[in-house]
Amino acid sequence: MEIKIERAKTLKIKPDQNHLGFGQYFTDHMFIMDWDKDIGWHDARIVPYGPIAMDPATMVLHYAQETFEGLKAYRNPQGQILLFRPEMNARRMINSNKRICMAELPEEMFVEAVEALVKYEQDWIPTAPDTSLYIRPFMYASQPGVGVHPANSYRFIIILSPVGAYYPEGVNPVKIWVEDEYVRAVKGGTGFTKCGGNYAASIAAQVKAEQNGYTQVLWLDGVHRRYVEEVGTMNVMFLINDTVVTAALEGSVLPGVTRDSIIHILKDMGYKVEERDLSIDELMEAGRTGQLKEAWGTGTAAVISPIGELCYKGEKITIHDFKTGPLTQKLYDTLTGIQWGRLEDPYHWTKVIK
Ligand SMILES: *Cc1c(COP(=O)(O)O)cnc(C)c1O
């Protein structure tokens, strides 16, 4: 892939690495590539970060034909740049795009574009503890026209944001509101894709949870409002007695890269992992009887997020005394150790950008 480069005339002053927050600062450049029905992908370019002009009739603005990804670049102690399983993000974007009838970007081109931009912007990769460079690739229908059908043109963009720990207070348990009115996804819908529309539909429940004093929602399945699916924009796992239970990937749950990685690590640690239907009744009963030992969410942004409390129809259950459990902590340390290159990577998940 030939990538043209237009360098920014002035470079930004970099933010303080100890107060990065999440997704607030963006680097000097972005990657853009266009797709047209007649010629396919063309005009790969790295250009100064900035606004993109759009015709008001651009299809994405009306029908939300948009997909995105999220991954991170890390600096290891030797100063090398690492990516974590970027091919998984590339493949997931292909699956998302297939579902909503968008052009597909081949896996090698996705990874090459990510690597090229990250390398070009490498001075932006922070080095303070728990910091990384968040990578946000996304694609949208760029054709103007009002009418619901696949577009003749799509645009793929990558932007980069230096980020700190997702929760600045560190890895602390959060309170979760079990949502029994709004639903996120149904089988046959788009729950397994990272398409923008899913997140638009989820905001009302998030607002409701916050109004009730909770950090996130636990989503139940969209048909029975009974089976546990995800927590906010993370996959969710429960340690019940000595078995880890998480929802199976059957169309309504997002196939998280972190979820997959943690399942591998758990199995290698000797844990039994069950990917199955877990009803909220079974979960609450396990909480009441003390069999629910730990619970956590998994996702690229926060990595592992311990759950300290669940509230379902007014009943509250506290998990592990509202403290981070030993398994949750061990998983966090193991996975972040591999991602930041502090621990050996027996899985060959990290990829050094040369
Ligand atoms: C992105 C996302 C996840 C986590 O996926 P990772 O690849 O682990 O970051 C889980 N659930 C939803 C709804 C998501 O959007």
mmCIF file of C-alpha atoms and ligand atoms in Angstrom:
data_model
loop_
_atom_site.group_PDB
_atom_site.id
_atom_site.type_symbol
_atom_site.label_atom_id
_atom_site.label_comp_id
_atom_site.label_asym_id
_atom_site.label_seq_id
_atom_site.Cartn_x
_atom_site.Cartn_y
_atom_site.Cartn_z
ATOM 1 C CA MET A 1 0.000 0.000 0.000
ATOM 2 C CA GLU A 2 1.431 3.358 -0.986
ATOM 3 C CA ILE A 3 0.794 6.007 1.670
ATOM 4 C CA LYS A 4 1.213 9.695 0.825
ATOM 5 C CA ILE A 5 2.271 11.899 3.694
ATOM 6 C CA GLU A 6 1.409 15.537 4.286
ATOM 7 C CA ARG A 7 3.137 16.824 7.386
ATOM 8 C CA ALA A 8 1.354 19.254 9.736
ATOM 9 C CA LYS A 9 2.835 22.767 9.548
ATOM 10 C CA THR A 10 2.829 23.172 13.304
ATOM 11 C CA LEU A 11 2.860 20.401 15.872
ATOM 12 C CA LYS A 12 0.781 20.458 19.042
ATOM 13 C CA ILE A 13 2.214 20.797 22.523
ATOM 14 C CA LYS A 14 1.890 17.365 24.111
ATOM 15 C CA PRO A 15 -0.334 17.040 27.198
ATOM 16 C CA ASP A 16 0.942 16.136 30.668
ATOM 17 C CA GLN A 17 1.289 12.342 30.752
ATOM 18 C CA ASN A 18 -0.050 12.162 34.275
ATOM 19 C CA HIS A 19 -3.357 13.820 33.409
ATOM 20 C CA LEU A 20 -4.306 12.349 30.068
ATOM 21 C CA GLY A 21 -7.774 11.115 30.940
ATOM 22 C CA PHE A 22 -9.371 9.039 28.208
ATOM 23 C CA GLY A 23 -9.976 10.165 24.633
ATOM 24 C CA GLN A 24 -9.483 13.874 25.235
ATOM 25 C CA TYR A 25 -6.339 14.612 23.246
ATOM 26 C CA PHE A 26 -5.602 13.717 19.642
ATOM 27 C CA THR A 27 -2.283 13.528 17.849
ATOM 28 C CA ASP A 28 -0.992 15.705 14.983
ATOM 29 C CA HIS A 29 -1.937 13.427 12.098
ATOM 30 C CA MET A 30 -4.620 11.002 10.957
ATOM 31 C CA PHE A 31 -4.823 8.283 8.327
ATOM 32 C CA ILE A 32 -7.469 8.488 5.591
ATOM 33 C CA MET A 33 -8.321 6.155 2.728
ATOM 34 C CA ASP A 34 -11.320 6.150 0.418
ATOM 35 C CA TRP A 35 -13.300 3.408 -1.264
ATOM 36 C CA ASP A 36 -15.342 3.806 -4.409
ATOM 37 C CA LYS A 37 -17.481 1.162 -6.007
ATOM 38 C CA ASP A 38 -15.594 1.384 -9.303
ATOM 39 C CA ILE A 39 -12.000 1.450 -8.080
ATOM 40 C CA GLY A 40 -11.989 -0.043 -4.584
ATOM 41 C CA TRP A 41 -9.604 1.335 -1.941
ATOM 42 C CA HIS A 42 -7.447 4.250 -3.041
ATOM 43 C CA ASP A 43 -5.570 7.339 -1.886
ATOM 44 C CA ALA A 44 -4.106 6.110 1.385
ATOM 45 C CA ARG A 45 -2.702 9.167 3.118
ATOM 46 C CA ILE A 46 -1.433 10.506 6.416
ATOM 47 C CA VAL A 47 -2.553 14.116 6.763
ATOM 48 C CA PRO A 48 -2.742 16.754 9.512
ATOM 49 C CA TYR A 49 -5.437 15.938 12.115
ATOM 50 C CA GLY A 50 -8.430 18.191 11.574
ATOM 51 C CA PRO A 51 -12.102 18.584 10.638
ATOM 52 C CA ILE A 52 -13.537 16.754 7.638
ATOM 53 C CA ALA A 53 -15.972 18.610 5.409
ATOM 54 C CA MET A 54 -19.161 16.708 4.572
ATOM 55 C CA ASP A 55 -22.112 17.224 2.323
ATOM 56 C CA PRO A 56 -25.188 17.538 4.583
ATOM 57 C CA ALA A 57 -26.741 14.618 2.699
ATOM 58 C CA THR A 58 -23.817 12.279 3.457
ATOM 59 C CA MET A 59 -25.474 8.966 4.152
ATOM 60 C CA VAL A 60 -23.792 8.232 7.475
ATOM 61 C CA LEU A 61 -25.392 11.331 8.998
ATOM 62 C CA HIS A 62 -28.856 9.991 8.238
ATOM 63 C CA TYR A 63 -28.710 6.203 8.468
ATOM 64 C CA ALA A 64 -25.695 5.636 10.690
ATOM 65 C CA GLN A 65 -23.797 3.323 8.371
ATOM 66 C CA GLU A 66 -20.658 3.477 10.479
ATOM 67 C CA THR A 67 -18.360 0.973 12.175
ATOM 68 C CA PHE A 68 -15.350 1.444 14.396
ATOM 69 C CA GLU A 69 -12.604 -0.354 16.277
ATOM 70 C CA GLY A 70 -10.537 0.294 19.368
ATOM 71 C CA LEU A 71 -7.035 -0.952 20.209
ATOM 72 C CA LYS A 72 -3.889 0.410 21.833
ATOM 73 C CA ALA A 73 -0.183 0.859 21.166
ATOM 74 C CA TYR A 74 2.158 0.436 24.134
ATOM 75 C CA ARG A 75 5.819 1.233 24.841
ATOM 76 C CA ASN A 76 7.620 -1.713 26.394
ATOM 77 C CA PRO A 77 10.482 -1.216 28.889
ATOM 78 C CA GLN A 78 12.980 -1.554 26.001
ATOM 79 C CA GLY A 79 11.306 1.376 24.229
ATOM 80 C CA GLN A 80 9.777 -0.692 21.425
ATOM 81 C CA ILE A 81 6.241 -0.066 20.193
ATOM 82 C CA LEU A 82 3.802 -2.931 20.742
ATOM 83 C CA LEU A 83 0.348 -3.618 19.347
ATOM 84 C CA PHE A 84 -1.927 -6.192 20.940
ATOM 85 C CA ARG A 85 -3.544 -8.687 18.519
ATOM 86 C CA PRO A 86 -4.366 -6.034 15.876
ATOM 87 C CA GLU A 87 -5.442 -8.708 13.383
ATOM 88 C CA MET A 88 -8.381 -9.503 15.691
ATOM 89 C CA ASN A 89 -9.605 -5.915 15.336
ATOM 90 C CA ALA A 90 -9.107 -6.065 11.574
ATOM 91 C CA ARG A 91 -11.201 -9.227 11.311
ATOM 92 C CA ARG A 92 -13.879 -7.913 13.614
ATOM 93 C CA MET A 93 -14.222 -4.780 11.504
ATOM 94 C CA ILE A 94 -14.692 -6.977 8.435
ATOM 95 C CA ASN A 95 -17.479 -8.852 10.251
ATOM 96 C CA SER A 96 -19.090 -5.605 11.393
ATOM 97 C CA ASN A 97 -18.941 -4.216 7.865
ATOM 98 C CA LYS A 98 -20.404 -7.362 6.346
ATOM 99 C CA ARG A 99 -23.393 -7.127 8.665
ATOM 100 C CA ILE A 100 -24.197 -3.551 7.787
ATOM 101 C CA CYS A 101 -23.303 -3.910 4.093
ATOM 102 C CA MET A 102 -20.234 -1.680 4.017
ATOM 103 C CA ALA A 103 -17.057 -2.078 1.996
ATOM 104 C CA GLU A 104 -14.555 -4.418 3.650
ATOM 105 C CA LEU A 105 -10.993 -3.427 4.369
ATOM 106 C CA PRO A 106 -8.630 -6.422 3.995
ATOM 107 C CA GLU A 107 -6.919 -7.472 7.223
ATOM 108 C CA GLU A 108 -3.375 -6.721 5.959
ATOM 109 C CA MET A 109 -4.340 -3.208 4.868
ATOM 110 C CA PHE A 110 -5.973 -2.461 8.221
ATOM 111 C CA VAL A 111 -2.893 -3.589 10.153
ATOM 112 C CA GLU A 112 -0.509 -1.815 7.761
ATOM 113 C CA ALA A 113 -2.429 1.455 8.103
ATOM 114 C CA VAL A 114 -2.478 1.221 11.903
ATOM 115 C CA GLU A 115 1.241 0.468 12.021
ATOM 116 C CA ALA A 116 2.130 3.268 9.606
ATOM 117 C CA LEU A 117 0.202 5.930 11.520
ATOM 118 C CA VAL A 118 1.368 4.777 14.963
ATOM 119 C CA LYS A 119 4.964 4.722 13.775
ATOM 120 C CA TYR A 120 4.634 8.188 12.264
ATOM 121 C CA GLU A 121 3.134 9.508 15.521
ATOM 122 C CA GLN A 122 5.348 7.480 17.858
ATOM 123 C CA ASP A 123 6.462 10.503 19.874
ATOM 124 C CA TRP A 124 2.870 10.588 21.107
ATOM 125 C CA ILE A 125 3.017 7.165 22.783
ATOM 126 C CA PRO A 126 3.127 8.036 26.468
ATOM 127 C CA THR A 127 5.503 6.202 28.809
ATOM 128 C CA ALA A 128 4.057 6.950 32.278
ATOM 129 C CA PRO A 129 2.615 3.901 34.099
ATOM 130 C CA ASP A 130 -0.732 2.649 32.733
ATOM 131 C CA THR A 131 -0.669 5.036 29.763
ATOM 132 C CA SER A 132 -0.921 4.036 26.109
ATOM 133 C CA LEU A 133 -1.875 5.365 22.699
ATOM 134 C CA TYR A 134 -5.516 4.558 21.971
ATOM 135 C CA ILE A 135 -6.145 3.790 18.300
ATOM 136 C CA ARG A 136 -9.575 4.480 16.838
ATOM 137 C CA PRO A 137 -10.086 3.217 13.269
ATOM 138 C CA PHE A 138 -13.551 3.901 11.839
ATOM 139 C CA MET A 139 -15.411 3.793 8.556
ATOM 140 C CA TYR A 140 -18.542 5.447 7.234
ATOM 141 C CA ALA A 141 -20.762 5.837 4.192
ATOM 142 C CA SER A 142 -19.399 8.980 2.572
ATOM 143 C CA GLN A 143 -21.737 9.168 -0.421
ATOM 144 C CA PRO A 144 -24.241 12.039 -0.413
ATOM 145 C CA GLY A 145 -27.848 11.038 -1.020
ATOM 146 C CA VAL A 146 -31.011 10.413 0.917
ATOM 147 C CA GLY A 147 -32.142 6.800 0.512
ATOM 148 C CA VAL A 148 -31.559 3.654 2.533
ATOM 149 C CA HIS A 149 -29.203 1.342 0.623
ATOM 150 C CA PRO A 150 -25.490 0.491 0.558
ATOM 151 C CA ALA A 151 -23.350 3.475 -0.447
ATOM 152 C CA ASN A 152 -21.094 3.781 -3.496
ATOM 153 C CA SER A 153 -18.346 5.292 -1.408
ATOM 154 C CA TYR A 154 -16.884 4.788 2.056
ATOM 155 C CA ARG A 155 -14.144 6.503 3.984
ATOM 156 C CA PHE A 156 -11.768 4.807 6.441
ATOM 157 C CA ILE A 157 -10.016 6.988 9.019
ATOM 158 C CA ILE A 158 -7.684 6.298 11.931
ATOM 159 C CA ILE A 159 -7.196 8.778 14.757
ATOM 160 C CA LEU A 160 -4.940 8.396 17.791
ATOM 161 C CA SER A 161 -5.339 9.544 21.377
ATOM 162 C CA PRO A 162 -2.768 9.296 24.183
ATOM 163 C CA VAL A 163 -4.669 7.943 27.194
ATOM 164 C CA GLY A 164 -4.163 7.285 30.875
ATOM 165 C CA ALA A 165 -5.852 4.607 32.935
ATOM 166 C CA TYR A 166 -9.554 4.452 32.079
ATOM 167 C CA TYR A 167 -10.460 4.952 35.737
ATOM 168 C CA PRO A 168 -8.020 7.527 37.137
ATOM 169 C CA GLU A 169 -8.612 6.186 40.679
ATOM 170 C CA GLY A 170 -7.092 2.874 39.563
ATOM 171 C CA VAL A 171 -8.601 -0.583 39.435
ATOM 172 C CA ASN A 172 -11.524 -0.196 41.827
ATOM 173 C CA PRO A 173 -14.864 -1.960 41.911
ATOM 174 C CA VAL A 174 -17.793 -0.247 40.232
ATOM 175 C CA LYS A 175 -21.528 -0.357 40.953
ATOM 176 C CA ILE A 176 -23.618 -1.901 38.206
ATOM 177 C CA TRP A 177 -27.288 -1.325 37.472
ATOM 178 C CA VAL A 178 -29.036 -4.387 35.997
ATOM 179 C CA GLU A 179 -31.166 -2.919 33.220
ATOM 180 C CA ASP A 180 -34.543 -4.631 32.784
ATOM 181 C CA GLU A 181 -36.327 -2.130 30.547
ATOM 182 C CA TYR A 182 -33.998 -0.996 27.748
ATOM 183 C CA VAL A 183 -32.158 -3.595 25.685
ATOM 184 C CA ARG A 184 -28.886 -3.313 23.762
ATOM 185 C CA ALA A 185 -29.137 -6.087 21.197
ATOM 186 C CA VAL A 186 -31.125 -9.052 19.974
ATOM 187 C CA LYS A 187 -30.013 -12.104 18.041
ATOM 188 C CA GLY A 188 -30.355 -11.268 14.364
ATOM 189 C CA GLY A 189 -29.517 -7.630 15.089
ATOM 190 C CA THR A 190 -26.142 -5.884 15.223
ATOM 191 C CA GLY A 191 -25.010 -6.661 18.778
ATOM 192 C CA PHE A 192 -21.903 -8.539 17.594
ATOM 193 C CA THR A 193 -20.716 -5.556 15.544
ATOM 194 C CA LYS A 194 -19.016 -2.355 16.611
ATOM 195 C CA CYS A 195 -21.389 -0.108 14.719
ATOM 196 C CA GLY A 196 -22.135 3.396 15.957
ATOM 197 C CA GLY A 197 -25.890 2.828 16.090
ATOM 198 C CA ASN A 198 -25.531 0.280 18.889
ATOM 199 C CA TYR A 199 -24.010 2.919 21.122
ATOM 200 C CA ALA A 200 -26.585 5.586 20.293
ATOM 201 C CA ALA A 201 -29.255 3.126 21.416
ATOM 202 C CA SER A 202 -27.423 2.387 24.674
ATOM 203 C CA ILE A 203 -27.083 5.919 26.016
ATOM 204 C CA ALA A 204 -30.547 6.115 27.596
ATOM 205 C CA ALA A 205 -29.779 3.153 29.870
ATOM 206 C CA GLN A 206 -26.394 4.613 30.763
ATOM 207 C CA VAL A 207 -28.048 7.901 31.749
ATOM 208 C CA LYS A 208 -30.618 6.027 33.827
ATOM 209 C CA ALA A 209 -27.918 4.038 35.632
ATOM 210 C CA GLU A 210 -26.016 7.230 36.436
ATOM 211 C CA GLN A 211 -29.189 8.927 37.692
ATOM 212 C CA ASN A 212 -29.556 6.027 40.110
ATOM 213 C CA GLY A 213 -25.968 6.378 41.312
ATOM 214 C CA TYR A 214 -24.482 3.538 39.258
ATOM 215 C CA THR A 215 -21.444 3.576 36.952
ATOM 216 C CA GLN A 216 -22.606 1.186 34.248
ATOM 217 C CA VAL A 217 -25.463 -1.053 33.176
ATOM 218 C CA LEU A 218 -25.563 -4.819 33.016
ATOM 219 C CA TRP A 219 -27.430 -5.708 29.828
ATOM 220 C CA LEU A 220 -29.873 -8.586 29.790
ATOM 221 C CA ASP A 221 -30.833 -10.365 26.579
ATOM 222 C CA GLY A 222 -33.303 -8.486 24.405
ATOM 223 C CA VAL A 223 -35.987 -11.179 24.166
ATOM 224 C CA HIS A 224 -36.497 -12.549 27.690
ATOM 225 C CA ARG A 225 -34.694 -9.754 29.590
ATOM 226 C CA ARG A 226 -33.327 -12.615 31.595
ATOM 227 C CA TYR A 227 -29.868 -13.737 30.442
ATOM 228 C CA VAL A 228 -26.781 -11.732 31.274
ATOM 229 C CA GLU A 229 -24.977 -10.330 28.203
ATOM 230 C CA GLU A 230 -22.539 -7.451 28.717
ATOM 231 C CA VAL A 231 -21.722 -4.614 31.082
ATOM 232 C CA GLY A 232 -21.704 -1.205 29.418
ATOM 233 C CA THR A 233 -19.263 -1.551 26.529
ATOM 234 C CA MET A 234 -17.429 -4.465 28.092
ATOM 235 C CA ASN A 235 -17.890 -8.209 28.145
ATOM 236 C CA VAL A 236 -18.663 -9.558 31.585
ATOM 237 C CA MET A 237 -17.461 -12.583 33.566
ATOM 238 C CA PHE A 238 -18.508 -14.077 36.886
ATOM 239 C CA LEU A 239 -16.562 -16.362 39.193
ATOM 240 C CA ILE A 240 -19.227 -18.651 40.648
ATOM 241 C CA ASN A 241 -17.660 -21.094 43.103
ATOM 242 C CA ASP A 242 -14.557 -21.996 41.085
ATOM 243 C CA THR A 243 -15.996 -21.709 37.590
ATOM 244 C CA VAL A 244 -15.898 -18.625 35.403
ATOM 245 C CA VAL A 245 -19.139 -18.002 33.528
ATOM 246 C CA THR A 246 -19.596 -15.607 30.605
ATOM 247 C CA ALA A 247 -22.175 -15.185 27.846
ATOM 248 C CA ALA A 248 -21.607 -17.229 24.692
ATOM 249 C CA LEU A 249 -21.062 -15.428 21.368
ATOM 250 C CA GLU A 250 -24.359 -16.011 19.625
ATOM 251 C CA GLY A 251 -24.994 -12.768 17.801
ATOM 252 C CA SER A 252 -26.015 -10.305 20.484
ATOM 253 C CA VAL A 253 -22.706 -10.148 22.354
ATOM 254 C CA LEU A 254 -19.634 -8.299 21.065
ATOM 255 C CA PRO A 255 -16.673 -10.668 20.563
ATOM 256 C CA GLY A 256 -14.118 -8.795 22.656
ATOM 257 C CA VAL A 257 -10.404 -9.246 22.091
ATOM 258 C CA THR A 258 -9.922 -8.851 25.848
ATOM 259 C CA ARG A 259 -12.639 -11.453 26.492
ATOM 260 C CA ASP A 260 -10.910 -13.953 24.229
ATOM 261 C CA SER A 261 -7.490 -13.249 25.774
ATOM 262 C CA ILE A 262 -8.776 -13.591 29.346
ATOM 263 C CA ILE A 263 -10.496 -16.889 28.524
ATOM 264 C CA HIS A 264 -7.153 -18.233 27.244
ATOM 265 C CA ILE A 265 -5.355 -17.042 30.378
ATOM 266 C CA LEU A 266 -8.033 -18.469 32.692
ATOM 267 C CA LYS A 267 -7.892 -21.874 31.030
ATOM 268 C CA ASP A 268 -4.101 -21.906 31.292
ATOM 269 C CA MET A 269 -4.440 -21.072 34.984
ATOM 270 C CA GLY A 270 -6.583 -24.179 35.352
ATOM 271 C CA TYR A 271 -9.976 -22.508 35.639
ATOM 272 C CA LYS A 272 -13.069 -23.998 34.106
ATOM 273 C CA VAL A 273 -14.692 -21.435 31.793
ATOM 274 C CA GLU A 274 -18.315 -21.824 30.755
ATOM 275 C CA GLU A 275 -19.641 -19.797 27.824
ATOM 276 C CA ARG A 276 -23.345 -20.188 28.370
ATOM 277 C CA ASP A 277 -26.693 -18.627 29.226
ATOM 278 C CA LEU A 278 -26.568 -17.254 32.765
ATOM 279 C CA SER A 279 -29.910 -15.998 34.001
ATOM 280 C CA ILE A 280 -30.094 -12.987 36.256
ATOM 281 C CA ASP A 281 -32.027 -15.161 38.752
ATOM 282 C CA GLU A 282 -29.179 -17.677 38.921
ATOM 283 C CA LEU A 283 -26.687 -14.833 39.286
ATOM 284 C CA MET A 284 -28.599 -13.066 42.074
ATOM 285 C CA GLU A 285 -29.085 -16.387 43.887
ATOM 286 C CA ALA A 286 -25.329 -17.058 43.646
ATOM 287 C CA GLY A 287 -24.823 -13.593 45.112
ATOM 288 C CA ARG A 288 -27.259 -14.187 47.984
ATOM 289 C CA THR A 289 -25.701 -17.534 48.907
ATOM 290 C CA GLY A 290 -22.093 -16.354 48.679
ATOM 291 C CA GLN A 291 -21.265 -18.511 45.654
ATOM 292 C CA LEU A 292 -20.627 -15.457 43.483
ATOM 293 C CA LYS A 293 -17.011 -14.809 44.440
ATOM 294 C CA GLU A 294 -15.919 -12.176 41.900
ATOM 295 C CA ALA A 295 -17.201 -10.358 38.830
ATOM 296 C CA TRP A 296 -15.464 -8.162 36.272
ATOM 297 C CA GLY A 297 -15.856 -6.530 32.895
ATOM 298 C CA THR A 298 -13.291 -6.907 30.085
ATOM 299 C CA GLY A 299 -12.485 -4.411 27.334
ATOM 300 C CA THR A 300 -9.539 -2.661 25.699
ATOM 301 C CA ALA A 301 -10.152 0.700 27.364
ATOM 302 C CA ALA A 302 -10.234 -0.368 31.022
ATOM 303 C CA VAL A 303 -8.750 -3.877 30.477
ATOM 304 C CA ILE A 304 -10.397 -5.415 33.569
ATOM 305 C CA SER A 305 -12.973 -3.598 35.639
ATOM 306 C CA PRO A 306 -14.021 -5.244 38.922
ATOM 307 C CA ILE A 307 -17.721 -5.209 39.796
ATOM 308 C CA GLY A 308 -18.486 -4.523 43.457
ATOM 309 C CA GLU A 309 -22.260 -4.264 43.458
ATOM 310 C CA LEU A 310 -25.236 -5.336 41.371
ATOM 311 C CA CYS A 311 -28.678 -3.799 41.716
ATOM 312 C CA TYR A 312 -31.589 -5.685 40.118
ATOM 313 C CA LYS A 313 -35.199 -4.587 40.641
ATOM 314 C CA GLY A 314 -34.219 -2.820 43.857
ATOM 315 C CA GLU A 315 -32.257 -5.735 45.353
ATOM 316 C CA LYS A 316 -28.572 -5.066 45.926
ATOM 317 C CA ILE A 317 -25.813 -7.626 46.049
ATOM 318 C CA THR A 318 -22.276 -6.835 47.132
ATOM 319 C CA ILE A 319 -19.477 -8.832 45.552
ATOM 320 C CA HIS A 320 -16.234 -9.614 47.413
ATOM 321 C CA ASP A 321 -16.985 -6.929 50.034
ATOM 322 C CA PHE A 322 -16.778 -4.288 47.315
ATOM 323 C CA LYS A 323 -13.058 -4.965 46.978
ATOM 324 C CA THR A 324 -11.086 -6.140 43.949
ATOM 325 C CA GLY A 325 -10.932 -9.942 44.180
ATOM 326 C CA PRO A 326 -7.661 -11.878 43.919
ATOM 327 C CA LEU A 327 -8.520 -13.480 40.576
ATOM 328 C CA THR A 328 -9.623 -10.154 39.090
ATOM 329 C CA GLN A 329 -6.352 -8.568 40.211
ATOM 330 C CA LYS A 330 -4.286 -11.499 38.898
ATOM 331 C CA LEU A 331 -5.982 -11.297 35.496
ATOM 332 C CA TYR A 332 -5.401 -7.548 35.349
ATOM 333 C CA ASP A 333 -1.725 -7.931 36.251
ATOM 334 C CA THR A 334 -1.190 -10.786 33.798
ATOM 335 C CA LEU A 335 -2.873 -9.198 30.810
ATOM 336 C CA THR A 336 -1.521 -5.687 31.331
ATOM 337 C CA GLY A 337 1.912 -7.256 31.940
ATOM 338 C CA ILE A 338 1.773 -8.901 28.519
ATOM 339 C CA GLN A 339 0.313 -5.832 26.791
ATOM 340 C CA TRP A 340 2.933 -3.430 28.130
ATOM 341 C CA GLY A 341 5.716 -5.962 27.498
ATOM 342 C CA ARG A 342 6.625 -6.324 31.188
ATOM 343 C CA LEU A 343 5.819 -10.039 31.222
ATOM 344 C CA GLU A 344 6.770 -12.735 28.759
ATOM 345 C CA ASP A 345 4.099 -13.260 26.092
ATOM 346 C CA PRO A 346 3.680 -17.023 25.746
ATOM 347 C CA TYR A 347 0.766 -16.498 23.327
ATOM 348 C CA HIS A 348 2.628 -14.313 20.796
ATOM 349 C CA TRP A 349 -0.151 -11.758 21.046
ATOM 350 C CA THR A 350 2.007 -8.649 21.001
ATOM 351 C CA LYS A 351 3.388 -7.375 17.730
ATOM 352 C CA VAL A 352 6.443 -5.111 17.636
ATOM 353 C CA ILE A 353 6.145 -2.262 15.127
ATOM 354 C CA LYS A 354 9.404 -2.180 13.237
HETATM 355 C C1 LIG B 1 -15.525 -2.926 22.244
HETATM 356 C C2 LIG B 1 -16.554 -3.626 23.071
HETATM 357 C C3 LIG B 1 -16.223 -4.669 23.952
HETATM 358 C C4 LIG B 1 -14.807 -5.057 24.265
HETATM 359 O O1 LIG B 1 -14.063 -5.473 23.176
HETATM 360 P P1 LIG B 1 -12.469 -5.448 23.259
HETATM 361 O O2 LIG B 1 -12.039 -5.972 21.942
HETATM 362 O O3 LIG B 1 -12.091 -6.347 24.381
HETATM 363 O O4 LIG B 1 -12.073 -4.044 23.498
HETATM 364 C C5 LIG B 1 -17.255 -5.337 24.591
HETATM 365 N N1 LIG B 1 -18.540 -4.978 24.406
HETATM 366 C C6 LIG B 1 -18.890 -3.968 23.600
HETATM 367 C C7 LIG B 1 -20.319 -3.636 23.445
HETATM 368 C C8 LIG B 1 -17.910 -3.264 22.916
HETATM 369 O O5 LIG B 1 -18.256 -2.247 22.132
#
